mmCIF file of C-alpha atoms and ligand atoms in Angstrom:
data_model
loop_
_atom_site.group_PDB
_atom_site.id
_atom_site.type_symbol
_atom_site.label_atom_id
_atom_site.label_comp_id
_atom_site.label_asym_id
_atom_site.label_seq_id
_atom_site.Cartn_x
_atom_site.Cartn_y
_atom_site.Cartn_z
ATOM 1 C CA MET A 1 18.315 12.981 4.291
ATOM 2 C CA ILE A 2 15.869 15.820 5.364
ATOM 3 C CA LYS A 3 18.963 18.181 5.150
ATOM 4 C CA GLN A 4 19.955 17.003 1.643
ATOM 5 C CA ILE A 5 16.397 17.343 0.220
ATOM 6 C CA ASN A 6 16.115 20.884 1.678
ATOM 7 C CA GLN A 7 19.471 21.947 0.383
ATOM 8 C CA VAL A 8 18.047 20.962 -3.109
ATOM 9 C CA PHE A 9 14.768 22.979 -2.279
ATOM 10 C CA GLU A 10 17.002 26.144 -1.343
ATOM 11 C CA GLN A 11 18.927 25.911 -4.638
ATOM 12 C CA HIS A 12 15.625 25.825 -6.791
ATOM 13 C CA PHE A 13 13.592 27.819 -4.921
ATOM 14 C CA GLY A 14 14.753 29.506 -1.838
ATOM 15 C CA LYS A 15 13.592 29.025 1.668
ATOM 16 C CA ALA A 16 10.849 26.219 2.664
ATOM 17 C CA SER A 17 8.279 26.390 5.152
ATOM 18 C CA ILE A 18 7.337 22.832 5.710
ATOM 19 C CA CYS A 19 8.507 19.218 5.557
ATOM 20 C CA VAL A 20 6.199 16.633 5.898
ATOM 21 C CA LYS A 21 7.447 12.964 6.065
ATOM 22 C CA SER A 22 5.227 9.888 4.320
ATOM 23 C CA PRO A 23 6.097 6.664 5.178
ATOM 24 C CA GLY A 24 5.764 3.320 3.065
ATOM 25 C CA ARG A 25 3.268 0.279 4.650
ATOM 26 C CA VAL A 26 3.554 -2.972 4.746
ATOM 27 C CA ASN A 27 0.457 -5.489 5.029
ATOM 28 C CA LEU A 28 0.582 -8.516 6.999
ATOM 29 C CA ILE A 29 -2.159 -10.251 5.832
ATOM 30 C CA GLY A 30 -5.487 -9.435 4.030
ATOM 31 C CA GLU A 31 -4.636 -8.835 0.474
ATOM 32 C CA HIS A 32 -6.929 -7.937 -2.361
ATOM 33 C CA THR A 33 -9.753 -7.523 0.441
ATOM 34 C CA ASP A 34 -9.957 -3.787 0.682
ATOM 35 C CA TYR A 35 -11.732 -3.331 -2.390
ATOM 36 C CA ASN A 36 -14.059 -6.004 -1.613
ATOM 37 C CA ASP A 37 -15.479 -4.308 1.692
ATOM 38 C CA GLY A 38 -13.218 -6.837 3.796
ATOM 39 C CA PHE A 39 -10.496 -6.685 6.280
ATOM 40 C CA VAL A 40 -6.689 -5.924 6.276
ATOM 41 C CA LEU A 41 -3.966 -5.734 8.735
ATOM 42 C CA PRO A 42 -1.293 -3.016 7.515
ATOM 43 C CA ALA A 43 1.265 -0.745 9.244
ATOM 44 C CA ALA A 44 3.364 2.114 8.380
ATOM 45 C CA ILE A 45 7.150 1.645 8.202
ATOM 46 C CA ASP A 46 10.169 3.477 8.782
ATOM 47 C CA LEU A 47 11.231 4.037 5.257
ATOM 48 C CA ALA A 48 9.474 7.384 4.076
ATOM 49 C CA THR A 49 9.150 9.885 1.364
ATOM 50 C CA TYR A 50 9.759 13.530 2.538
ATOM 51 C CA PHE A 51 8.345 16.909 1.126
ATOM 52 C CA ILE A 52 9.854 20.105 1.500
ATOM 53 C CA CYS A 53 7.601 22.758 0.518
ATOM 54 C CA ASN A 54 6.453 26.466 0.336
ATOM 55 C CA GLN A 55 3.854 28.435 -1.432
ATOM 56 C CA ASN A 56 5.139 30.776 -4.490
ATOM 57 C CA ASP A 57 3.803 34.053 -6.157
ATOM 58 C CA VAL A 58 4.486 32.753 -9.552
ATOM 59 C CA ASN A 59 0.866 30.817 -10.043
ATOM 60 C CA LYS A 60 2.690 27.487 -10.739
ATOM 61 C CA PHE A 61 3.003 24.367 -9.137
ATOM 62 C CA ARG A 62 6.902 23.323 -9.199
ATOM 63 C CA LEU A 63 7.515 19.622 -8.540
ATOM 64 C CA TYR A 64 11.204 18.366 -8.224
ATOM 65 C CA SER A 65 11.891 14.715 -7.554
ATOM 66 C CA TYR A 66 15.133 14.543 -5.503
ATOM 67 C CA ASN A 67 15.660 10.619 -6.340
ATOM 68 C CA LEU A 68 15.111 10.916 -9.989
ATOM 69 C CA GLU A 69 16.285 14.191 -10.348
ATOM 70 C CA GLU A 70 13.336 15.112 -12.767
ATOM 71 C CA TYR A 71 11.358 18.616 -12.472
ATOM 72 C CA TYR A 72 7.741 19.372 -13.653
ATOM 73 C CA GLU A 73 5.691 22.224 -13.444
ATOM 74 C CA THR A 74 2.393 23.556 -14.589
ATOM 75 C CA PRO A 75 0.527 26.589 -14.395
ATOM 76 C CA VAL A 76 -2.103 26.576 -11.532
ATOM 77 C CA ASP A 77 -4.915 26.986 -13.952
ATOM 78 C CA LYS A 78 -3.760 24.093 -16.474
ATOM 79 C CA LEU A 79 -3.877 21.108 -14.236
ATOM 80 C CA ALA A 80 -4.133 17.822 -16.514
ATOM 81 C CA ILE A 81 -2.862 14.431 -16.560
ATOM 82 C CA SER A 82 0.973 14.496 -17.668
ATOM 83 C CA ASN A 83 3.188 12.206 -19.462
ATOM 84 C CA LYS A 84 5.293 12.184 -16.580
ATOM 85 C CA LYS A 85 4.267 9.096 -14.424
ATOM 86 C CA TRP A 86 5.419 10.375 -10.942
ATOM 87 C CA ALA A 87 4.002 13.640 -11.222
ATOM 88 C CA ASN A 88 0.317 12.321 -11.990
ATOM 89 C CA PHE A 89 0.414 10.939 -8.482
ATOM 90 C CA LEU A 90 0.736 14.598 -7.278
ATOM 91 C CA LEU A 91 -1.140 16.239 -9.730
ATOM 92 C CA GLY A 92 -4.204 13.938 -9.101
ATOM 93 C CA VAL A 93 -4.248 15.039 -5.368
ATOM 94 C CA ILE A 94 -4.006 18.984 -6.299
ATOM 95 C CA VAL A 95 -7.194 18.206 -8.115
ATOM 96 C CA GLN A 96 -9.003 16.823 -5.376
ATOM 97 C CA PHE A 97 -8.694 20.134 -3.547
ATOM 98 C CA VAL A 98 -9.767 22.020 -6.429
ATOM 99 C CA LYS A 99 -12.518 19.779 -7.043
ATOM 100 C CA ALA A 100 -13.498 20.356 -3.494
ATOM 101 C CA GLY A 101 -13.805 24.291 -4.246
ATOM 102 C CA LYS A 102 -10.538 25.018 -2.460
ATOM 103 C CA LYS A 103 -8.343 27.695 -4.250
ATOM 104 C CA VAL A 104 -4.843 26.035 -4.133
ATOM 105 C CA ARG A 105 -2.034 28.601 -4.432
ATOM 106 C CA GLY A 106 1.250 27.702 -6.413
ATOM 107 C CA PHE A 107 3.596 26.007 -4.454
ATOM 108 C CA ASP A 108 7.222 24.542 -4.931
ATOM 109 C CA CYS A 109 7.838 21.006 -3.732
ATOM 110 C CA VAL A 110 11.158 18.935 -3.757
ATOM 111 C CA PHE A 111 10.316 15.447 -2.320
ATOM 112 C CA GLY A 112 12.072 12.239 -2.121
ATOM 113 C CA GLY A 113 13.651 9.825 0.534
ATOM 114 C CA ASP A 114 14.545 6.141 1.195
ATOM 115 C CA LEU A 115 11.223 4.317 0.169
ATOM 116 C CA PRO A 116 11.950 2.256 -2.588
ATOM 117 C CA MET A 117 9.521 2.817 -5.551
ATOM 118 C CA GLY A 118 7.442 0.032 -7.220
ATOM 119 C CA ILE A 119 8.123 -2.939 -5.100
ATOM 120 C CA GLY A 120 4.731 -3.359 -3.339
ATOM 121 C CA MET A 121 5.640 -0.913 -0.236
ATOM 122 C CA SER A 122 2.906 1.609 -1.222
ATOM 123 C CA SER A 123 5.357 4.509 -2.659
ATOM 124 C CA SER A 124 2.494 5.916 -4.722
ATOM 125 C CA ALA A 125 0.451 6.353 -1.293
ATOM 126 C CA ALA A 126 3.343 7.809 0.316
ATOM 127 C CA LEU A 127 3.477 10.352 -2.611
ATOM 128 C CA GLU A 128 -0.427 10.937 -2.534
ATOM 129 C CA THR A 129 -1.191 11.219 1.144
ATOM 130 C CA GLY A 130 2.328 13.269 1.877
ATOM 131 C CA LEU A 131 1.498 15.865 -0.838
ATOM 132 C CA ALA A 132 -2.380 16.175 0.220
ATOM 133 C CA PHE A 133 -1.077 16.558 4.105
ATOM 134 C CA ALA A 134 1.384 19.396 2.913
ATOM 135 C CA ILE A 135 -1.186 21.450 0.991
ATOM 136 C CA ASN A 136 -3.823 21.125 3.689
ATOM 137 C CA GLN A 137 -1.122 22.480 5.920
ATOM 138 C CA MET A 138 0.016 25.314 3.387
ATOM 139 C CA GLY A 139 -3.551 26.511 2.521
ATOM 140 C CA GLU A 140 -4.829 25.798 6.152
ATOM 141 C CA PHE A 141 -8.108 23.852 4.681
ATOM 142 C CA GLY A 142 -8.742 22.221 7.843
ATOM 143 C CA TYR A 143 -9.410 18.745 6.303
ATOM 144 C CA LYS A 144 -9.195 15.996 8.352
ATOM 145 C CA LYS A 145 -6.859 12.873 7.965
ATOM 146 C CA PHE A 146 -9.790 10.807 6.560
ATOM 147 C CA ASP A 147 -10.598 13.264 4.107
ATOM 148 C CA LEU A 148 -6.827 13.561 2.824
ATOM 149 C CA VAL A 149 -6.968 9.703 2.541
ATOM 150 C CA SER A 150 -10.114 9.686 0.206
ATOM 151 C CA PHE A 151 -8.354 12.858 -1.831
ATOM 152 C CA SER A 152 -5.272 10.499 -2.197
ATOM 153 C CA GLN A 153 -7.391 7.388 -3.336
ATOM 154 C CA LYS A 154 -9.247 9.393 -5.846
ATOM 155 C CA ALA A 155 -5.853 10.694 -7.212
ATOM 156 C CA GLU A 156 -4.736 7.063 -7.583
ATOM 157 C CA HIS A 157 -8.222 6.139 -9.484
ATOM 158 C CA GLU A 158 -8.228 9.241 -11.538
ATOM 159 C CA TYR A 159 -4.639 10.137 -12.274
ATOM 160 C CA ALA A 160 -2.771 6.921 -11.926
ATOM 161 C CA GLY A 161 -5.610 4.524 -13.455
ATOM 162 C CA VAL A 162 -5.287 2.265 -10.504
ATOM 163 C CA GLN A 163 -8.546 1.288 -9.190
ATOM 164 C CA CYS A 164 -7.058 0.833 -5.742
ATOM 165 C CA GLY A 165 -8.793 -0.064 -2.491
ATOM 166 C CA ILE A 166 -8.470 2.052 0.696
ATOM 167 C CA MET A 167 -5.728 0.262 2.520
ATOM 168 C CA ASP A 168 -2.613 1.941 1.506
ATOM 169 C CA GLN A 169 -3.714 5.519 1.841
ATOM 170 C CA PHE A 170 -5.079 4.634 5.169
ATOM 171 C CA ALA A 171 -2.261 2.970 6.333
ATOM 172 C CA VAL A 172 0.365 5.374 5.370
ATOM 173 C CA MET A 173 -1.860 8.211 7.046
ATOM 174 C CA ASN A 174 -2.813 6.521 10.272
ATOM 175 C CA GLY A 175 0.155 4.363 11.098
ATOM 176 C CA ARG A 176 1.355 4.074 14.732
ATOM 177 C CA THR A 177 4.759 3.144 16.194
ATOM 178 C CA ASN A 178 4.693 -0.671 16.664
ATOM 179 C CA GLN A 179 1.106 -1.304 16.053
ATOM 180 C CA VAL A 180 -0.730 -2.555 13.251
ATOM 181 C CA ILE A 181 -4.179 -1.684 11.972
ATOM 182 C CA LYS A 182 -6.966 -3.610 11.677
ATOM 183 C CA LEU A 183 -9.259 -1.893 9.116
ATOM 184 C CA ASP A 184 -12.736 -2.744 8.263
ATOM 185 C CA CYS A 185 -12.764 -1.408 4.612
ATOM 186 C CA ARG A 186 -16.536 -1.220 4.500
ATOM 187 C CA SER A 187 -17.282 1.113 7.634
ATOM 188 C CA LEU A 188 -13.478 2.259 7.994
ATOM 189 C CA ASP A 189 -13.850 1.471 11.796
ATOM 190 C CA TYR A 190 -10.323 0.411 12.844
ATOM 191 C CA SER A 191 -8.243 -0.400 15.747
ATOM 192 C CA TYR A 192 -4.622 -0.649 16.844
ATOM 193 C CA HIS A 193 -2.930 -3.912 17.700
ATOM 194 C CA PRO A 194 0.524 -3.806 19.346
ATOM 195 C CA PHE A 195 3.063 -5.896 17.271
ATOM 196 C CA GLU A 196 5.909 -7.063 19.458
ATOM 197 C CA MET A 197 9.118 -7.203 17.932
ATOM 198 C CA GLN A 198 11.190 -8.463 20.894
ATOM 199 C CA ASP A 199 11.708 -11.768 19.485
ATOM 200 C CA GLN A 200 10.808 -11.609 16.096
ATOM 201 C CA MET A 201 11.200 -9.380 12.986
ATOM 202 C CA LEU A 202 9.637 -8.286 9.914
ATOM 203 C CA VAL A 203 11.684 -8.716 6.443
ATOM 204 C CA LEU A 204 11.083 -7.831 3.006
ATOM 205 C CA VAL A 205 12.448 -9.320 0.347
ATOM 206 C CA ASP A 206 12.285 -7.518 -3.019
ATOM 207 C CA SER A 207 12.163 -10.038 -5.965
ATOM 208 C CA GLY A 208 13.677 -7.617 -8.256
ATOM 209 C CA VAL A 209 10.604 -7.833 -10.465
ATOM 210 C CA LYS A 210 9.210 -4.265 -11.086
ATOM 211 C CA ARG A 211 5.591 -4.022 -11.393
ATOM 212 C CA SER A 212 3.159 -1.316 -11.857
ATOM 213 C CA LEU A 213 -0.539 -1.804 -11.084
ATOM 214 C CA ASP A 214 -1.640 0.699 -14.045
ATOM 215 C CA GLY A 215 -2.433 -1.713 -17.222
ATOM 216 C CA SER A 216 -1.973 -4.654 -15.010
ATOM 217 C CA GLU A 217 -4.518 -7.427 -14.148
ATOM 218 C CA TYR A 218 -5.041 -5.335 -10.678
ATOM 219 C CA ASN A 219 -8.141 -3.831 -12.423
ATOM 220 C CA VAL A 220 -9.347 -7.342 -13.858
ATOM 221 C CA ARG A 221 -9.590 -8.684 -10.410
ATOM 222 C CA ARG A 222 -11.768 -6.181 -9.345
ATOM 223 C CA GLN A 223 -14.035 -6.813 -12.338
ATOM 224 C CA GLU A 224 -13.975 -10.572 -11.698
ATOM 225 C CA CYS A 225 -15.093 -9.987 -7.909
ATOM 226 C CA ASP A 226 -17.822 -7.696 -9.062
ATOM 227 C CA ALA A 227 -18.823 -10.343 -11.493
ATOM 228 C CA GLY A 228 -19.183 -12.980 -8.881
ATOM 229 C CA VAL A 229 -21.165 -10.075 -6.838
ATOM 230 C CA SER A 230 -23.443 -9.902 -9.881
ATOM 231 C CA VAL A 231 -24.504 -13.238 -9.843
ATOM 232 C CA LEU A 232 -24.962 -13.836 -6.063
ATOM 233 C CA GLN A 233 -27.159 -10.662 -5.937
ATOM 234 C CA LYS A 234 -29.725 -12.126 -8.109
ATOM 235 C CA TYR A 235 -30.617 -14.605 -5.174
ATOM 236 C CA ASN A 236 -29.775 -12.272 -2.408
ATOM 237 C CA PRO A 237 -30.412 -8.730 -3.417
ATOM 238 C CA GLU A 238 -28.883 -7.237 -0.019
ATOM 239 C CA ILE A 239 -25.220 -8.374 -1.039
ATOM 240 C CA ARG A 240 -23.279 -5.407 -1.976
ATOM 241 C CA ALA A 241 -19.696 -6.679 -2.023
ATOM 242 C CA LEU A 242 -17.853 -10.044 -1.573
ATOM 243 C CA ARG A 243 -17.779 -9.027 2.198
ATOM 244 C CA ASP A 244 -21.565 -9.934 2.365
ATOM 245 C CA VAL A 245 -21.018 -13.442 0.808
ATOM 246 C CA THR A 246 -20.272 -16.655 2.603
ATOM 247 C CA ILE A 247 -18.367 -19.907 1.119
ATOM 248 C CA GLU A 248 -21.597 -22.032 1.276
ATOM 249 C CA MET A 249 -23.229 -19.207 -1.080
ATOM 250 C CA ILE A 250 -20.453 -19.798 -3.868
ATOM 251 C CA GLN A 251 -20.702 -23.100 -3.386
ATOM 252 C CA ILE A 252 -24.321 -23.528 -3.972
ATOM 253 C CA HIS A 253 -24.270 -21.228 -6.879
ATOM 254 C CA LYS A 254 -20.818 -22.831 -8.330
ATOM 255 C CA LYS A 255 -22.196 -23.757 -11.487
ATOM 256 C CA GLU A 256 -23.301 -20.644 -12.403
ATOM 257 C CA LEU A 257 -20.104 -19.009 -11.811
ATOM 258 C CA ASP A 258 -17.264 -18.968 -14.282
ATOM 259 C CA THR A 259 -14.048 -20.911 -12.734
ATOM 260 C CA LEU A 260 -12.021 -18.005 -12.499
ATOM 261 C CA VAL A 261 -14.730 -15.942 -10.938
ATOM 262 C CA TYR A 262 -15.519 -18.702 -8.260
ATOM 263 C CA ASN A 263 -11.671 -19.049 -7.604
ATOM 264 C CA ARG A 264 -11.131 -15.348 -6.990
ATOM 265 C CA CYS A 265 -14.546 -15.232 -4.831
ATOM 266 C CA LEU A 266 -13.137 -18.340 -2.754
ATOM 267 C CA TYR A 267 -9.711 -16.669 -2.371
ATOM 268 C CA VAL A 268 -10.946 -13.388 -1.139
ATOM 269 C CA LEU A 269 -13.543 -14.980 1.325
ATOM 270 C CA GLU A 270 -10.848 -17.331 2.758
ATOM 271 C CA GLU A 271 -8.576 -14.173 3.175
ATOM 272 C CA ASN A 272 -10.989 -12.599 5.156
ATOM 273 C CA ILE A 273 -11.312 -15.240 7.486
ATOM 274 C CA ARG A 274 -7.534 -15.678 7.717
ATOM 275 C CA VAL A 275 -7.557 -11.802 8.915
ATOM 276 C CA GLU A 276 -9.835 -12.618 11.865
ATOM 277 C CA LYS A 277 -7.679 -15.558 12.783
ATOM 278 C CA ALA A 278 -4.369 -13.882 12.271
ATOM 279 C CA CYS A 279 -5.970 -10.870 14.676
ATOM 280 C CA GLU A 280 -6.802 -13.537 17.435
ATOM 281 C CA ALA A 281 -3.491 -15.204 17.164
ATOM 282 C CA LEU A 282 -1.747 -11.797 17.515
ATOM 283 C CA ASP A 283 -4.182 -10.846 20.851
ATOM 284 C CA HIS A 284 -2.680 -14.136 22.183
ATOM 285 C CA ASN A 285 1.040 -13.126 20.999
ATOM 286 C CA ASP A 286 0.968 -16.484 19.024
ATOM 287 C CA PHE A 287 3.099 -15.954 16.002
ATOM 288 C CA ILE A 288 3.437 -19.562 15.130
ATOM 289 C CA SER A 289 -0.308 -19.350 14.128
ATOM 290 C CA PHE A 290 -0.087 -15.965 12.847
ATOM 291 C CA GLY A 291 2.633 -16.904 10.668
ATOM 292 C CA LYS A 292 0.660 -19.795 9.337
ATOM 293 C CA GLN A 293 -2.095 -17.548 8.276
ATOM 294 C CA MET A 294 0.686 -16.053 6.135
ATOM 295 C CA PHE A 295 1.627 -19.015 4.323
ATOM 296 C CA ASP A 296 -1.885 -19.979 3.476
ATOM 297 C CA SER A 297 -2.564 -16.283 2.258
ATOM 298 C CA HIS A 298 0.299 -16.709 -0.020
ATOM 299 C CA GLU A 299 -1.004 -20.118 -1.532
ATOM 300 C CA GLY A 300 -4.388 -18.488 -2.370
ATOM 301 C CA LEU A 301 -2.916 -15.430 -3.959
ATOM 302 C CA LYS A 302 -0.618 -17.848 -5.929
ATOM 303 C CA ASN A 303 -3.220 -20.473 -6.903
ATOM 304 C CA LEU A 304 -6.792 -19.035 -6.610
ATOM 305 C CA TYR A 305 -6.086 -15.136 -7.052
ATOM 306 C CA GLU A 306 -3.193 -15.806 -9.431
ATOM 307 C CA VAL A 307 -1.432 -12.547 -8.607
ATOM 308 C CA SER A 308 1.831 -14.144 -7.873
ATOM 309 C CA CYS A 309 4.697 -14.655 -10.134
ATOM 310 C CA PRO A 310 7.582 -17.474 -9.965
ATOM 311 C CA GLU A 311 9.866 -15.278 -8.400
ATOM 312 C CA LEU A 312 8.072 -14.403 -5.543
ATOM 313 C CA ASP A 313 6.930 -18.442 -5.317
ATOM 314 C CA GLN A 314 10.325 -18.900 -5.028
ATOM 315 C CA LEU A 315 11.405 -16.566 -2.257
ATOM 316 C CA VAL A 316 8.566 -17.922 -0.201
ATOM 317 C CA GLU A 317 9.565 -21.544 -0.736
ATOM 318 C CA LEU A 318 13.254 -20.398 0.247
ATOM 319 C CA ALA A 319 11.693 -18.760 3.668
ATOM 320 C CA LYS A 320 9.931 -22.228 4.373
ATOM 321 C CA GLY A 321 13.071 -23.918 4.029
ATOM 322 C CA VAL A 322 14.600 -21.926 7.144
ATOM 323 C CA GLY A 323 13.852 -23.185 10.737
ATOM 324 C CA GLY A 324 12.745 -19.894 12.710
ATOM 325 C CA VAL A 325 10.726 -18.408 9.705
ATOM 326 C CA LEU A 326 7.009 -18.205 11.110
ATOM 327 C CA GLY A 327 5.276 -16.664 7.936
ATOM 328 C CA SER A 328 6.093 -15.625 4.339
ATOM 329 C CA ARG A 329 4.069 -14.128 1.381
ATOM 330 C CA MET A 330 4.115 -12.088 -1.457
ATOM 331 C CA MET A 331 2.577 -8.483 -0.580
ATOM 332 C CA GLY A 332 0.623 -5.611 -2.076
ATOM 333 C CA GLY A 333 -0.901 -6.078 -5.319
ATOM 334 C CA GLY A 334 1.308 -8.492 -6.815
ATOM 335 C CA PHE A 335 2.625 -9.623 -10.178
ATOM 336 C CA GLY A 336 6.136 -8.601 -8.483
ATOM 337 C CA GLY A 337 7.292 -6.637 -6.069
ATOM 338 C CA CYS A 338 8.391 -7.934 -2.516
ATOM 339 C CA THR A 339 7.572 -10.775 0.086
ATOM 340 C CA ILE A 340 6.898 -9.987 3.777
ATOM 341 C CA ASN A 341 8.523 -12.490 6.141
ATOM 342 C CA LEU A 342 7.791 -12.987 9.609
ATOM 343 C CA ILE A 343 10.920 -14.469 11.085
ATOM 344 C CA LYS A 344 12.526 -15.105 14.862
ATOM 345 C CA LYS A 345 15.112 -13.007 15.307
ATOM 346 C CA HIS A 346 17.665 -15.758 15.753
ATOM 347 C CA ALA A 347 16.826 -16.902 12.348
ATOM 348 C CA ILE A 348 17.620 -13.729 10.295
ATOM 349 C CA GLY A 349 21.538 -15.114 9.461
ATOM 350 C CA CYS A 350 20.148 -18.349 7.921
ATOM 351 C CA PHE A 351 17.545 -16.744 6.271
ATOM 352 C CA GLU A 352 19.682 -13.914 4.542
ATOM 353 C CA GLU A 353 22.008 -16.606 3.708
ATOM 354 C CA ASN A 354 19.540 -19.079 2.083
ATOM 355 C CA ILE A 355 17.933 -16.257 -0.017
ATOM 356 C CA ILE A 356 21.297 -14.626 -1.275
ATOM 357 C CA GLU A 357 22.557 -18.038 -2.070
ATOM 358 C CA HIS A 358 19.651 -19.485 -3.921
ATOM 359 C CA TYR A 359 17.710 -16.574 -5.180
ATOM 360 C CA LYS A 360 19.012 -14.447 -8.285
ATOM 361 C CA THR A 361 16.882 -11.801 -9.882
ATOM 362 C CA SER A 362 16.573 -11.790 -13.254
ATOM 363 C CA GLY A 363 19.419 -9.356 -14.100
ATOM 364 C CA GLY A 364 21.608 -11.999 -11.966
ATOM 365 C CA ASP A 365 21.809 -9.658 -8.891
ATOM 366 C CA SER A 366 21.204 -10.608 -5.149
ATOM 367 C CA PRO A 367 18.115 -9.854 -3.939
ATOM 368 C CA HIS A 368 17.544 -6.856 -1.915
ATOM 369 C CA ILE A 369 16.581 -7.705 1.795
ATOM 370 C CA ILE A 370 14.877 -4.924 4.055
ATOM 371 C CA LYS A 371 14.435 -5.106 7.619
ATOM 372 C CA ILE A 372 11.687 -2.900 8.688
ATOM 373 C CA ASN A 373 10.155 -1.032 11.718
ATOM 374 C CA ILE A 374 6.664 -0.384 12.572
ATOM 375 C CA ASP A 375 6.463 3.504 12.729
ATOM 376 C CA GLU A 376 4.339 6.716 12.687
ATOM 377 C CA GLY A 377 1.821 7.529 9.703
ATOM 378 C CA THR A 378 2.041 10.812 7.624
ATOM 379 C CA HIS A 379 3.089 13.523 9.790
ATOM 380 C CA LEU A 380 5.021 17.064 10.018
ATOM 381 C CA VAL A 381 8.908 17.145 10.734
ATOM 382 C CA SER A 382 11.050 20.087 11.291
ATOM 383 C CA ILE A 383 13.491 20.933 8.577
HETATM 384 C C1 LIG B 1 -2.600 -2.385 -3.772
HETATM 385 C C2 LIG B 1 -3.703 -1.382 -3.526
HETATM 386 C C3 LIG B 1 -4.572 -1.867 -2.311
HETATM 387 C C4 LIG B 1 -4.853 -3.294 -2.249
HETATM 388 C C5 LIG B 1 -3.666 -4.321 -2.360
HETATM 389 C C6 LIG B 1 -3.815 -5.607 -2.540
HETATM 390 O O1 LIG B 1 -1.617 -2.307 -2.822
HETATM 391 O O2 LIG B 1 -3.490 0.015 -3.626
HETATM 392 O O3 LIG B 1 -5.607 -0.909 -2.044
HETATM 393 O O4 LIG B 1 -5.987 -3.582 -3.113
HETATM 394 O O5 LIG B 1 -2.806 -3.523 -3.776
HETATM 395 O O6 LIG B 1 -4.186 -5.763 -0.950
#
């Protein structure tokens, strides 16, 4: 893959200086908790986007998408939101360096890889963190990973219009092979937990329902959570986010909370508890309890948070019907994309058969089943 992308780079721009590998991520549990200052349990995976880059002397940022075969360029002093969606993820990152007072020299970049786009595996965070890493490297700016994560999140807010939390960019940047990250999204304290894949495996199933979080209900969910916080703050001024709220508190003030707002809050509070329980289960290698938390998480996402869709629900039901499937739920922002499934290795054949036989995408195609491994976060690789 690197070789092919590099060939394209050489055709367009000459010799490259660096290659950065930026992976996608899975999230085992803890969905829509990150922007509520809660807990998440993601991991970087072995599907990635590669960035082959070099600085140039033409005062332009010249960007080429290997997968889409599309080109975009802009003079360094004319950075602005473009009408090319993919370019915005990258331009938004460059802007963050400029805002921080850095002089970013023009560069050429060809990027591409095997990470699917728009199915909830954080292809956008991979774009942002990958380029942030590359710019930091080429400009020798000396930023720490944490700063690059923050630049990447801001790029998504400002240039992609999604008020995302920190999980995706954090996981993509800080992933470690065979370990999941328990992240406290308030303090950003984190710990790594080994995720044993001897007897079980993680499998994603793409529902085929394309999603994009900009202009979706994603930002509305954030507002609904904030609305709940505002009501509860009147009684308890130290509440800053749903992280500081208990289930008892929302029950006491249920009448003052709009029903939807109550449901959204209840989901988030329960999901934070599920992350704790899942981590405990993981520490005891108890994958049955772990999987149960995943199933319960899906129920909450479907009924209380309402970010699932019939296709994702069907995939979870089909997974449930197979012995050896320990857990299954929609993953990521929702409204389409994929499910994540925790499966005993011996059950994978039945799982695939059941899904392929009974699930058809809206276009009538068989769903895409993706077996993943947990891998290292964004890093330099040799060309
Ligand atoms: C998207 C966002 C994340 C997170 C998830 C839902 O992936 O980018 O910040 O909110 O949705 O858990």
